[in-house]
């Protein structure tokens, strides 16, 4: 969390800022004794014993938008408000998606050592342009829409699947051109770049497994900056090894932090970008997310 946001937005409150508490559960539980508010990122599991230790809790601020680490139903039952930082990191995630798509399609940016060694591997590095490629968005919420806007500017054609966005919603017809409204099977089958923008639910867990990947075009690129459990990681690794997928970028994982045991499936897999749940975290977005969250917490506490 940006410390300037704490100083500016939570001035006057007795505030404990300790990013290491997530790794010290007993200390975290002790710190919550008597606490009115809790602000977390994605690793802190706000449920069960932790909620039981926070008997005076009135509000939870989430530095991000995903709520799968928070027992929202239990909070609701106890009258605890939950505020995600909606909209504050949309642009950062959208840039990550477009940036990794371009990197994986072009395929030239890992050649530093070879070029420095004098091998000059031009023929092996003839990659693909992003212009004219088909972008498929699984989910068409705010982040997906920011991604679509950037993709359109680069000359991509765009389709999305989202049963929660009505057919007559203006989002399908933004100012830069229409977004194709697609069923899920067609989106898998027709996308050169497929980007995931869905929460982790019972319906989305394992959504992108071996069968779904097999329906994707030869050489397609898969990007997951949503939630790890949506994707079968072993199936992605196998499809990259076989050459069916032309590239993949995974920013989120079924187990986080990813340890060496779970990460072994990715060892020596080609055309793969792995990042540590960082797509939405830039210097700029961290300031926005921190300010939005702190403001929501202050507003809730002062209005009680």
Coordinates of C-alpha atoms in Angstrom, one line a residue:
X1 CA 0.0 0.0 0.0
X2 CA 1.2 3.5 -0.8
X3 CA 2.3 5.0 2.5
X4 CA 1.5 8.6 1.2
X5 CA -2.1 7.5 0.8
X6 CA -2.2 6.2 4.4
X7 CA -0.8 9.5 5.7
X8 CA -3.2 11.6 3.5
X9 CA -6.4 9.6 3.7
X10 CA -6.2 7.9 7.1
X11 CA -4.9 10.8 9.1
X12 CA -6.3 10.9 12.6
X13 CA -6.9 7.1 12.8
X14 CA -4.7 4.8 14.9
X15 CA -3.2 3.0 12.0
X16 CA -0.9 0.0 11.8
X17 CA 0.9 -0.5 8.5
X18 CA 2.8 -3.8 8.3
X19 CA 3.0 -5.6 5.0
X20 CA 4.6 -8.6 6.7
X21 CA 1.6 -9.4 8.8
X22 CA 0.2 -11.7 6.1
X23 CA 3.0 -14.1 6.8
X24 CA 2.6 -13.9 10.6
X25 CA -1.0 -15.1 11.2
X26 CA -0.8 -15.0 15.0
X27 CA 0.4 -11.4 15.0
X28 CA -2.3 -10.5 12.4
X29 CA -5.0 -12.0 14.6
X30 CA -3.6 -10.1 17.6
X31 CA -3.5 -6.9 15.7
X32 CA -7.2 -7.3 14.7
X33 CA -8.3 -7.4 18.3
X34 CA -10.3 -4.2 18.6
X35 CA -9.6 -3.1 15.0
X36 CA -12.4 -1.3 13.2
X37 CA -11.0 -1.7 9.7
X38 CA -8.7 -4.0 7.8
X39 CA -7.0 -3.3 4.4
X40 CA -5.6 -6.2 2.5
X41 CA -4.3 -7.3 -0.9
X42 CA -4.9 -10.8 -2.4
X43 CA -2.9 -13.1 -0.1
X44 CA -4.6 -12.3 3.2
X45 CA -7.5 -14.7 3.6
X46 CA -10.3 -12.8 5.3
X47 CA -12.4 -15.7 6.5
X48 CA -12.8 -18.2 9.3
X49 CA -10.4 -17.7 12.2
X50 CA -9.2 -14.3 11.0
X51 CA -12.8 -13.0 11.0
X52 CA -13.4 -14.6 14.4
X53 CA -10.4 -12.7 15.8
X54 CA -11.8 -9.4 14.5
X55 CA -14.9 -9.0 16.6
X56 CA -15.0 -5.2 16.2
X57 CA -14.4 -5.1 12.5
X58 CA -16.7 -2.8 10.5
X59 CA -15.0 -2.5 7.1
X60 CA -12.6 -4.4 4.8
X61 CA -10.7 -2.5 2.1
X62 CA -9.4 -4.6 -0.8
X63 CA -6.3 -3.2 -2.6
X64 CA -7.6 -4.6 -5.9
X65 CA -10.8 -5.9 -7.4
X66 CA -10.9 -9.7 -6.8
X67 CA -12.8 -10.8 -3.7
X68 CA -12.1 -14.5 -3.7
X69 CA -9.8 -14.1 -0.7
X70 CA -12.6 -12.6 1.3
X71 CA -15.7 -14.4 2.7
X72 CA -18.1 -11.8 1.5
X73 CA -21.1 -13.7 2.7
X74 CA -19.7 -13.9 6.2
X75 CA -18.9 -10.3 6.2
X76 CA -22.4 -9.4 5.1
X77 CA -23.9 -11.5 7.9
X78 CA -21.9 -9.5 10.4
X79 CA -22.6 -6.2 8.8
X80 CA -19.0 -5.7 7.7
X81 CA -18.7 -3.6 4.6
X82 CA -16.3 -4.7 1.8
X83 CA -14.8 -2.2 -0.6
X84 CA -12.7 -3.3 -3.6
X85 CA -10.7 -0.7 -5.5
X86 CA -12.9 -0.9 -8.5
X87 CA -11.5 0.9 -11.6
X88 CA -8.2 1.9 -10.1
X89 CA -6.0 -0.6 -11.8
X90 CA -7.9 -1.3 -15.0
X91 CA -5.4 0.4 -17.3
X92 CA -2.4 -1.4 -15.7
X93 CA -3.9 -4.8 -16.4
X94 CA -5.0 -3.8 -19.9
X95 CA -1.4 -2.7 -20.7
X96 CA -0.1 -6.0 -19.3
X97 CA -2.4 -8.0 -21.6
X98 CA -1.5 -6.0 -24.7
X99 CA 2.2 -5.8 -23.9
X100 CA 2.6 -9.6 -23.4
X101 CA 0.5 -10.3 -26.5
X102 CA 2.8 -8.2 -28.6
X103 CA 5.9 -9.8 -27.0
X104 CA 4.7 -13.4 -27.5
X105 CA 3.5 -12.8 -31.1
X106 CA 6.7 -11.1 -32.1
X107 CA 9.0 -13.6 -30.3
X108 CA 12.2 -11.6 -30.9
X109 CA 12.9 -10.2 -27.5
X110 CA 14.7 -13.1 -25.9
X111 CA 17.6 -12.9 -28.3
X112 CA 20.0 -10.7 -26.4
X113 CA 22.4 -13.4 -25.5
X114 CA 22.4 -14.9 -29.0
X115 CA 22.9 -11.5 -30.7
X116 CA 25.7 -10.6 -28.2
X117 CA 27.4 -13.9 -29.0
X118 CA 27.4 -13.1 -32.7
X119 CA 25.0 -15.7 -33.9
X120 CA 22.6 -13.2 -35.6
X121 CA 19.5 -15.4 -35.6
X122 CA 17.3 -13.3 -37.9
X123 CA 15.5 -16.2 -39.7
X124 CA 14.6 -17.9 -36.4
X125 CA 13.0 -14.7 -35.1
X126 CA 10.5 -13.8 -37.8
X127 CA 7.5 -13.3 -35.6
X128 CA 4.0 -12.0 -36.1
X129 CA 2.3 -8.6 -36.0
X130 CA -0.6 -7.8 -33.6
X131 CA -2.5 -5.8 -36.3
X132 CA -5.2 -7.9 -37.9
X133 CA -5.2 -10.5 -35.2
X134 CA -8.4 -11.6 -33.5
X135 CA -8.6 -10.8 -29.8
X136 CA -11.0 -12.9 -27.7
X137 CA -12.1 -11.6 -24.3
X138 CA -13.6 -14.1 -21.8
X139 CA -15.5 -11.7 -19.7
X140 CA -16.3 -8.1 -20.7
X141 CA -16.1 -6.0 -17.6
X142 CA -14.2 -2.8 -17.1
X143 CA -10.7 -4.3 -17.5
X144 CA -11.7 -6.2 -20.6
X145 CA -13.1 -3.0 -22.1
X146 CA -9.9 -1.1 -21.4
X147 CA -8.0 -4.0 -23.1
X148 CA -10.4 -3.8 -26.1
X149 CA -9.9 -0.1 -26.5
X150 CA -6.1 -0.5 -26.7
X151 CA -6.4 -3.5 -29.0
X152 CA -8.6 -1.7 -31.4
X153 CA -6.1 1.1 -31.6
X154 CA -3.5 -1.5 -32.7
X155 CA -5.7 -2.8 -35.5
X156 CA -7.1 -6.0 -33.9
X157 CA -10.6 -7.3 -34.4
X158 CA -12.3 -8.0 -31.1
X159 CA -14.9 -10.4 -29.8
X160 CA -16.0 -11.1 -26.2
X161 CA -18.1 -13.6 -24.3
X162 CA -20.0 -12.4 -21.2
X163 CA -23.5 -13.7 -20.4
X164 CA -23.9 -10.9 -17.8
X165 CA -23.7 -8.1 -20.3
X166 CA -27.0 -7.7 -22.1
X167 CA -27.1 -7.8 -25.9
X168 CA -28.4 -4.2 -26.0
X169 CA -25.7 -2.9 -23.6
X170 CA -23.9 0.1 -25.2
X171 CA -20.6 -1.5 -24.2
X172 CA -20.8 -3.7 -27.3
X173 CA -20.7 -0.5 -29.5
X174 CA -18.0 1.8 -28.2
X175 CA -16.9 4.8 -30.1
X176 CA -14.0 3.0 -31.8
X177 CA -16.2 0.2 -33.4
X178 CA -18.4 -2.7 -32.6
X179 CA -17.2 -5.6 -30.3
X180 CA -18.4 -9.0 -31.6
X181 CA -20.6 -10.8 -29.1
X182 CA -19.6 -14.5 -29.1
X183 CA -20.5 -17.7 -27.5
X184 CA -17.7 -19.3 -25.6
X185 CA -16.9 -22.2 -28.0
X186 CA -16.7 -19.9 -31.0
X187 CA -14.5 -17.5 -29.0
X188 CA -12.0 -20.3 -28.2
X189 CA -12.0 -21.5 -31.8
X190 CA -11.6 -18.1 -33.5
X191 CA -9.2 -16.1 -31.3
X192 CA -5.5 -15.6 -32.1
X193 CA -5.1 -14.0 -28.7
X194 CA -7.4 -15.1 -25.9
X195 CA -7.4 -13.1 -22.7
X196 CA -9.3 -14.0 -19.5
X197 CA -11.3 -11.5 -17.5
X198 CA -13.5 -13.5 -15.1
X199 CA -13.6 -14.0 -11.4
X200 CA -12.9 -17.5 -9.9
X201 CA -16.3 -19.1 -9.2
X202 CA -17.6 -22.7 -9.3
X203 CA -18.6 -22.0 -12.9
X204 CA -15.2 -20.6 -14.0
X205 CA -12.9 -23.0 -12.1
X206 CA -11.0 -25.1 -14.7
X207 CA -12.8 -23.2 -17.6
X208 CA -9.6 -23.3 -19.7
X209 CA -8.5 -26.9 -19.7
X210 CA -7.1 -29.3 -22.2
X211 CA -10.3 -29.6 -24.2
X212 CA -10.7 -25.8 -24.5
X213 CA -7.1 -25.3 -25.4
X214 CA -7.4 -27.9 -28.1
X215 CA -10.2 -25.9 -29.7
X216 CA -8.0 -22.8 -30.0
X217 CA -6.2 -22.2 -33.3
X218 CA -2.7 -23.5 -33.9
X219 CA -0.2 -20.9 -32.6
X220 CA -2.8 -19.0 -30.5
X221 CA -1.6 -17.0 -27.5
X222 CA -3.3 -17.4 -24.1
X223 CA -3.1 -14.7 -21.4
X224 CA -4.4 -15.0 -17.9
X225 CA -4.3 -12.0 -15.6
X226 CA -7.6 -12.8 -13.9
X227 CA -7.5 -15.7 -11.5
X228 CA -5.3 -18.8 -11.4
X229 CA -7.9 -21.5 -10.9
X230 CA -9.6 -20.6 -14.2
X231 CA -6.8 -22.3 -16.1
X232 CA -5.4 -25.8 -16.0
X233 CA -1.7 -25.0 -15.7
X234 CA -0.5 -28.4 -16.7
X235 CA -2.6 -28.3 -19.9
X236 CA -1.1 -24.9 -20.8
X237 CA 2.4 -26.3 -20.3
X238 CA 1.6 -29.3 -22.4
X239 CA 0.1 -27.2 -25.2
X240 CA 3.2 -25.0 -25.3
X241 CA 5.6 -28.0 -25.4
X242 CA 3.6 -29.5 -28.3
X243 CA 3.6 -26.3 -30.2
X244 CA -0.2 -26.1 -30.3
X245 CA -0.1 -22.8 -28.3
X246 CA 2.2 -20.2 -29.7
X247 CA 2.6 -18.5 -26.4
X248 CA 1.1 -17.9 -23.0
X249 CA 1.4 -15.4 -20.2
X250 CA 0.3 -16.4 -16.7
X251 CA 0.2 -13.7 -14.0
X252 CA -2.0 -15.7 -11.6
X253 CA -1.8 -19.3 -10.3
X254 CA -4.0 -21.9 -8.6
X255 CA -1.6 -21.7 -5.7
X256 CA -0.1 -18.4 -4.7
X257 CA 2.6 -17.7 -4.0
X258 CA 3.7 -20.3 -6.6
X259 CA 6.3 -22.6 -4.9
X260 CA 9.0 -24.6 -6.7
X261 CA 7.0 -27.8 -6.5
X262 CA 3.9 -26.3 -8.2
X263 CA 6.2 -24.4 -10.6
X264 CA 8.0 -27.5 -11.8
X265 CA 5.4 -28.0 -14.5
X266 CA 6.7 -24.9 -16.2
X267 CA 10.4 -25.7 -16.2
X268 CA 11.9 -25.3 -19.7
X269 CA 8.5 -24.6 -21.3
X270 CA 8.9 -22.5 -24.4
X271 CA 7.2 -19.2 -25.3
X272 CA 6.0 -18.7 -21.7
X273 CA 5.8 -15.6 -19.5
X274 CA 5.3 -16.1 -15.8
X275 CA 4.8 -13.1 -13.5
X276 CA 3.9 -13.0 -9.8
X277 CA 0.3 -11.6 -9.8
X278 CA 1.6 -8.2 -10.8
X279 CA -0.4 -7.2 -13.8
X280 CA -2.5 -4.6 -12.0
X281 CA 0.3 -3.3 -9.8
X282 CA 2.4 -0.4 -11.3
X283 CA 3.8 2.6 -9.5
X284 CA 0.9 4.6 -10.8
X285 CA -1.9 2.1 -10.1
X286 CA -0.6 1.5 -6.6
X287 CA -1.1 5.1 -5.8
X288 CA -4.6 5.1 -7.2
X289 CA -5.6 1.8 -5.6
X290 CA -4.3 2.9 -2.2
X291 CA -6.0 6.2 -2.3
X292 CA -9.4 4.8 -3.5
X293 CA -9.3 2.1 -0.8
X294 CA -8.2 4.4 2.0
X295 CA -10.9 6.9 1.0
X296 CA -13.6 4.2 1.1
X297 CA -12.5 3.0 4.5
X298 CA -12.4 6.5 5.9
X299 CA -15.8 7.4 4.5
X300 CA -17.4 4.3 6.0
X301 CA -15.9 4.8 9.4
X302 CA -16.8 8.5 9.6
X303 CA -20.3 7.9 8.4
X304 CA -21.1 5.3 11.1

